[in-house]
């Protein structure tokens, strides 16, 4: 039994489902039970034959004619005993085979139960591994989505900076142009005012006289 359990390792069970292994074991058990039933039937037939032989021997011993010699009776009895002995040996051998088959069937049923439990454990471990894989996959997907969103935000920020820089440069150019125009106008106004400014005051003319 221990050999059967050791041989039924997870590596051997790889690729099989609990239902498949259960079905295979049941088929083997059915074959062994059919063989057991066949041998039991043969055993019963042999037992019936032995009983008939014993009955025939008893009848012949009781109904033997006085004309038969004592030697003939002994020969007949010896042959009957030899035949009975052979049949008894066959019957005994059949009983031993039947017992061996019963033991084998019980062992296979036990191995089938252990194998089924091992498969259930393996299936649970596989389900847990699948759950962990799916969780990790969802986390990686979320990280990728977050990375994509971050890149998009960075691109938008970069484009916004470029647009603001262009607007700043444009406004700076307009302000510079306005300042230059304002400066030129001030210069022109100052020059015009200088034209209309009197050359000397009356006080200065009196002092000269």
mmCIF file of C-alpha atoms in Angstrom:
data_model
loop_
_atom_site.group_PDB
_atom_site.id
_atom_site.type_symbol
_atom_site.label_atom_id
_atom_site.label_comp_id
_atom_site.label_asym_id
_atom_site.label_seq_id
_atom_site.Cartn_x
_atom_site.Cartn_y
_atom_site.Cartn_z
ATOM 1 C CA UNK A 1 0.000 0.000 0.000
ATOM 2 C CA UNK A 2 2.836 2.409 0.883
ATOM 3 C CA UNK A 3 4.448 1.709 -2.508
ATOM 4 C CA UNK A 4 1.244 2.649 -4.264
ATOM 5 C CA UNK A 5 0.954 5.911 -2.297
ATOM 6 C CA UNK A 6 4.607 6.809 -2.928
ATOM 7 C CA UNK A 7 4.236 6.142 -6.647
ATOM 8 C CA UNK A 8 1.221 8.423 -6.755
ATOM 9 C CA UNK A 9 3.208 11.641 -6.512
ATOM 10 C CA UNK A 10 2.100 15.117 -7.718
ATOM 11 C CA UNK A 11 4.445 14.737 -10.696
ATOM 12 C CA UNK A 12 2.609 11.570 -11.732
ATOM 13 C CA UNK A 13 -0.703 13.344 -11.295
ATOM 14 C CA UNK A 14 0.376 16.276 -13.479
ATOM 15 C CA UNK A 15 -2.131 16.872 -16.249
ATOM 16 C CA UNK A 16 -4.897 14.821 -14.582
ATOM 17 C CA UNK A 17 -8.022 16.145 -12.964
ATOM 18 C CA UNK A 18 -9.635 14.728 -9.842
ATOM 19 C CA UNK A 19 -12.530 13.457 -11.951
ATOM 20 C CA UNK A 20 -10.178 11.773 -14.450
ATOM 21 C CA UNK A 21 -8.150 9.976 -11.795
ATOM 22 C CA UNK A 22 -11.322 8.996 -9.954
ATOM 23 C CA UNK A 23 -12.730 7.576 -13.186
ATOM 24 C CA UNK A 24 -9.520 5.596 -13.898
ATOM 25 C CA UNK A 25 -9.431 4.130 -10.404
ATOM 26 C CA UNK A 26 -13.102 3.203 -10.597
ATOM 27 C CA UNK A 27 -12.512 1.415 -13.905
ATOM 28 C CA UNK A 28 -9.657 -0.578 -12.353
ATOM 29 C CA UNK A 29 -11.794 -1.389 -9.317
ATOM 30 C CA UNK A 30 -14.640 -2.527 -11.565
ATOM 31 C CA UNK A 31 -12.283 -4.820 -13.512
ATOM 32 C CA UNK A 32 -10.903 -6.300 -10.302
ATOM 33 C CA UNK A 33 -14.392 -6.735 -8.872
ATOM 34 C CA UNK A 34 -15.499 -8.469 -12.081
ATOM 35 C CA UNK A 35 -12.467 -10.767 -11.850
ATOM 36 C CA UNK A 36 -13.268 -11.366 -8.176
ATOM 37 C CA UNK A 37 -16.868 -12.205 -9.014
ATOM 38 C CA UNK A 38 -15.693 -14.591 -11.721
ATOM 39 C CA UNK A 39 -13.307 -16.358 -9.358
ATOM 40 C CA UNK A 40 -15.955 -16.537 -6.643
ATOM 41 C CA UNK A 41 -18.309 -18.164 -9.157
ATOM 42 C CA UNK A 42 -15.616 -20.639 -10.193
ATOM 43 C CA UNK A 43 -14.918 -21.349 -6.536
ATOM 44 C CA UNK A 44 -18.578 -22.028 -5.851
ATOM 45 C CA UNK A 45 -18.713 -24.336 -8.865
ATOM 46 C CA UNK A 46 -15.651 -26.229 -7.603
ATOM 47 C CA UNK A 47 -17.170 -26.534 -4.148
ATOM 48 C CA UNK A 48 -20.370 -27.892 -5.689
ATOM 49 C CA UNK A 49 -18.367 -30.384 -7.735
ATOM 50 C CA UNK A 50 -16.468 -31.519 -4.643
ATOM 51 C CA UNK A 51 -19.742 -31.954 -2.768
ATOM 52 C CA UNK A 52 -21.135 -33.984 -5.684
ATOM 53 C CA UNK A 53 -17.991 -36.129 -5.782
ATOM 54 C CA UNK A 54 -18.188 -36.762 -2.059
ATOM 55 C CA UNK A 55 -21.852 -37.663 -2.430
ATOM 56 C CA UNK A 56 -21.101 -39.967 -5.376
ATOM 57 C CA UNK A 57 -18.302 -41.621 -3.408
ATOM 58 C CA UNK A 58 -20.609 -42.183 -0.481
ATOM 59 C CA UNK A 59 -23.326 -43.577 -2.750
ATOM 60 C CA UNK A 60 -20.871 -45.856 -4.555
ATOM 61 C CA UNK A 61 -19.417 -47.040 -1.277
ATOM 62 C CA UNK A 62 -22.898 -47.826 0.011
ATOM 63 C CA UNK A 63 -24.208 -49.435 -3.172
ATOM 64 C CA UNK A 64 -21.125 -51.437 -4.189
ATOM 65 C CA UNK A 65 -22.004 -54.878 -5.453
ATOM 66 C CA UNK A 66 -20.645 -57.857 -3.552
ATOM 67 C CA UNK A 67 -19.096 -59.140 -6.779
ATOM 68 C CA UNK A 68 -16.504 -56.350 -6.840
ATOM 69 C CA UNK A 69 -13.269 -57.222 -5.259
ATOM 70 C CA UNK A 70 -11.807 -55.377 -2.337
ATOM 71 C CA UNK A 71 -8.936 -54.151 -4.575
ATOM 72 C CA UNK A 72 -11.339 -52.532 -7.049
ATOM 73 C CA UNK A 73 -13.055 -50.733 -4.199
ATOM 74 C CA UNK A 74 -9.720 -49.454 -2.928
ATOM 75 C CA UNK A 75 -8.697 -48.266 -6.400
ATOM 76 C CA UNK A 76 -11.978 -46.443 -6.880
ATOM 77 C CA UNK A 77 -11.716 -44.858 -3.454
ATOM 78 C CA UNK A 78 -8.081 -43.824 -4.098
ATOM 79 C CA UNK A 79 -8.943 -42.179 -7.432
ATOM 80 C CA UNK A 80 -11.861 -40.400 -5.834
ATOM 81 C CA UNK A 81 -9.674 -39.174 -3.006
ATOM 82 C CA UNK A 82 -7.010 -37.968 -5.456
ATOM 83 C CA UNK A 83 -9.606 -36.136 -7.524
ATOM 84 C CA UNK A 84 -11.116 -34.642 -4.391
ATOM 85 C CA UNK A 85 -7.657 -33.570 -3.194
ATOM 86 C CA UNK A 86 -6.889 -31.858 -6.522
ATOM 87 C CA UNK A 87 -10.238 -30.109 -6.518
ATOM 88 C CA UNK A 88 -9.685 -29.019 -2.926
ATOM 89 C CA UNK A 89 -6.263 -27.596 -3.855
ATOM 90 C CA UNK A 90 -7.802 -25.687 -6.767
ATOM 91 C CA UNK A 91 -10.552 -24.413 -4.506
ATOM 92 C CA UNK A 92 -8.005 -23.318 -1.883
ATOM 93 C CA UNK A 93 -5.915 -21.582 -4.511
ATOM 94 C CA UNK A 94 -9.006 -19.812 -5.803
ATOM 95 C CA UNK A 95 -9.853 -18.655 -2.275
ATOM 96 C CA UNK A 96 -6.331 -17.275 -1.838
ATOM 97 C CA UNK A 97 -6.599 -15.446 -5.154
ATOM 98 C CA UNK A 98 -9.970 -14.073 -4.125
ATOM 99 C CA UNK A 99 -8.512 -12.809 -0.848
ATOM 100 C CA UNK A 100 -5.591 -11.241 -2.711
ATOM 101 C CA UNK A 101 -8.024 -9.506 -5.070
ATOM 102 C CA UNK A 102 -10.061 -8.217 -2.127
ATOM 103 C CA UNK A 103 -6.894 -6.836 -0.527
ATOM 104 C CA UNK A 104 -5.846 -5.281 -3.839
ATOM 105 C CA UNK A 105 -9.255 -3.652 -4.297
ATOM 106 C CA UNK A 106 -9.154 -2.228 -0.768
ATOM 107 C CA UNK A 107 -5.641 -0.899 -1.397
ATOM 108 C CA UNK A 108 -6.678 0.691 -4.685
ATOM 109 C CA UNK A 109 -9.694 2.308 -3.027
ATOM 110 C CA UNK A 110 -7.439 3.732 -0.336
ATOM 111 C CA UNK A 111 -4.954 4.979 -2.938
ATOM 112 C CA UNK A 112 -7.840 6.479 -4.891
ATOM 113 C CA UNK A 113 -8.977 8.375 -1.798
ATOM 114 C CA UNK A 114 -5.450 9.648 -1.084
ATOM 115 C CA UNK A 115 -4.961 10.586 -4.744
ATOM 116 C CA UNK A 116 -8.233 12.472 -4.792
ATOM 117 C CA UNK A 117 -7.197 14.422 -1.692
ATOM 118 C CA UNK A 118 -3.812 15.222 -3.269
ATOM 119 C CA UNK A 119 -5.529 16.453 -6.420
ATOM 120 C CA UNK A 120 -7.910 18.615 -4.403
ATOM 121 C CA UNK A 121 -4.941 20.139 -2.558
ATOM 122 C CA UNK A 122 -3.141 20.737 -5.856
ATOM 123 C CA UNK A 123 -6.257 22.315 -7.359
ATOM 124 C CA UNK A 124 -6.621 24.640 -4.347
ATOM 125 C CA UNK A 125 -2.960 25.639 -4.640
ATOM 126 C CA UNK A 126 -3.471 26.240 -8.363
ATOM 127 C CA UNK A 127 -6.533 28.398 -7.662
ATOM 128 C CA UNK A 128 -4.623 30.416 -5.057
ATOM 129 C CA UNK A 129 -1.711 30.874 -7.474
ATOM 130 C CA UNK A 130 -4.170 31.995 -10.153
ATOM 131 C CA UNK A 131 -5.696 34.524 -7.742
ATOM 132 C CA UNK A 132 -2.240 35.863 -6.845
ATOM 133 C CA UNK A 133 -1.327 36.074 -10.529
ATOM 134 C CA UNK A 134 -4.531 37.933 -11.380
ATOM 135 C CA UNK A 135 -3.969 40.330 -8.456
ATOM 136 C CA UNK A 136 -0.400 40.990 -9.590
ATOM 137 C CA UNK A 137 -1.533 41.411 -13.183
ATOM 138 C CA UNK A 138 -4.206 43.920 -12.111
ATOM 139 C CA UNK A 139 -1.598 45.816 -10.079
ATOM 140 C CA UNK A 140 0.816 45.928 -13.023
ATOM 141 C CA UNK A 141 -2.006 47.090 -15.297
ATOM 142 C CA UNK A 142 -2.907 49.845 -12.823
ATOM 143 C CA UNK A 143 0.744 50.921 -12.663
ATOM 144 C CA UNK A 144 0.927 51.042 -16.460
ATOM 145 C CA UNK A 145 -2.255 53.118 -16.633
ATOM 146 C CA UNK A 146 -0.884 55.462 -13.968
ATOM 147 C CA UNK A 147 2.375 55.776 -15.907
ATOM 148 C CA UNK A 148 0.484 56.575 -19.113
ATOM 149 C CA UNK A 149 -1.627 59.198 -17.326
ATOM 150 C CA UNK A 150 1.524 60.730 -15.802
ATOM 151 C CA UNK A 151 3.160 60.918 -19.239
ATOM 152 C CA UNK A 152 0.080 62.579 -20.677
ATOM 153 C CA UNK A 153 0.041 65.110 -17.841
ATOM 154 C CA UNK A 154 3.741 65.758 -18.414
ATOM 155 C CA UNK A 155 3.151 66.298 -22.123
ATOM 156 C CA UNK A 156 0.264 68.659 -21.380
ATOM 157 C CA UNK A 157 2.387 70.563 -18.848
ATOM 158 C CA UNK A 158 5.243 70.791 -21.341
ATOM 159 C CA UNK A 159 2.921 72.041 -24.083
ATOM 160 C CA UNK A 160 1.373 74.532 -21.672
ATOM 161 C CA UNK A 161 4.833 75.791 -20.733
ATOM 162 C CA UNK A 162 5.722 76.185 -24.423
ATOM 163 C CA UNK A 163 2.492 78.070 -25.071
ATOM 164 C CA UNK A 164 3.035 80.317 -22.039
ATOM 165 C CA UNK A 165 6.615 80.951 -23.110
ATOM 166 C CA UNK A 166 5.429 81.953 -26.591
ATOM 167 C CA UNK A 167 2.823 84.235 -25.061
ATOM 168 C CA UNK A 168 5.413 85.751 -22.732
ATOM 169 C CA UNK A 169 7.816 86.379 -25.595
ATOM 170 C CA UNK A 170 4.999 87.930 -27.629
ATOM 171 C CA UNK A 171 3.917 90.203 -24.784
ATOM 172 C CA UNK A 172 7.550 91.111 -24.067
ATOM 173 C CA UNK A 173 8.045 92.074 -27.719
ATOM 174 C CA UNK A 174 4.872 94.174 -27.704
ATOM 175 C CA UNK A 175 5.900 95.864 -24.438
ATOM 176 C CA UNK A 176 9.400 96.570 -25.805
ATOM 177 C CA UNK A 177 7.919 98.040 -28.965
ATOM 178 C CA UNK A 178 5.516 100.210 -26.974
ATOM 179 C CA UNK A 179 8.321 101.406 -24.708
ATOM 180 C CA UNK A 180 10.447 102.315 -27.727
ATOM 181 C CA UNK A 181 7.522 104.163 -29.304
ATOM 182 C CA UNK A 182 6.829 105.954 -26.032
ATOM 183 C CA UNK A 183 10.484 106.937 -25.705
ATOM 184 C CA UNK A 184 10.543 108.273 -29.262
ATOM 185 C CA UNK A 185 7.376 110.273 -28.676
ATOM 186 C CA UNK A 186 8.862 111.781 -25.522
ATOM 187 C CA UNK A 187 11.955 112.753 -27.433
ATOM 188 C CA UNK A 188 9.846 114.339 -30.187
ATOM 189 C CA UNK A 189 7.727 116.256 -27.660
ATOM 190 C CA UNK A 190 10.825 117.404 -25.815
ATOM 191 C CA UNK A 191 12.321 118.684 -29.056
ATOM 192 C CA UNK A 192 9.134 120.534 -29.925
ATOM 193 C CA UNK A 193 9.044 122.120 -26.509
ATOM 194 C CA UNK A 194 12.625 123.272 -26.905
ATOM 195 C CA UNK A 195 11.674 125.045 -30.111
ATOM 196 C CA UNK A 196 8.998 127.067 -28.411
ATOM 197 C CA UNK A 197 11.068 127.879 -25.347
ATOM 198 C CA UNK A 198 12.160 131.622 -25.204
ATOM 199 C CA UNK A 199 15.851 132.265 -25.761
ATOM 200 C CA UNK A 200 16.281 134.753 -22.742
ATOM 201 C CA UNK A 201 14.191 136.237 -19.944
ATOM 202 C CA UNK A 202 13.390 140.126 -19.483
ATOM 203 C CA UNK A 203 15.519 140.337 -16.353
ATOM 204 C CA UNK A 204 18.561 139.311 -18.251
ATOM 205 C CA UNK A 205 17.990 142.111 -20.871
ATOM 206 C CA UNK A 206 17.702 144.857 -18.157
ATOM 207 C CA UNK A 207 20.935 143.916 -16.526
ATOM 208 C CA UNK A 208 22.644 144.142 -19.837
ATOM 209 C CA UNK A 209 21.441 147.799 -20.342
#
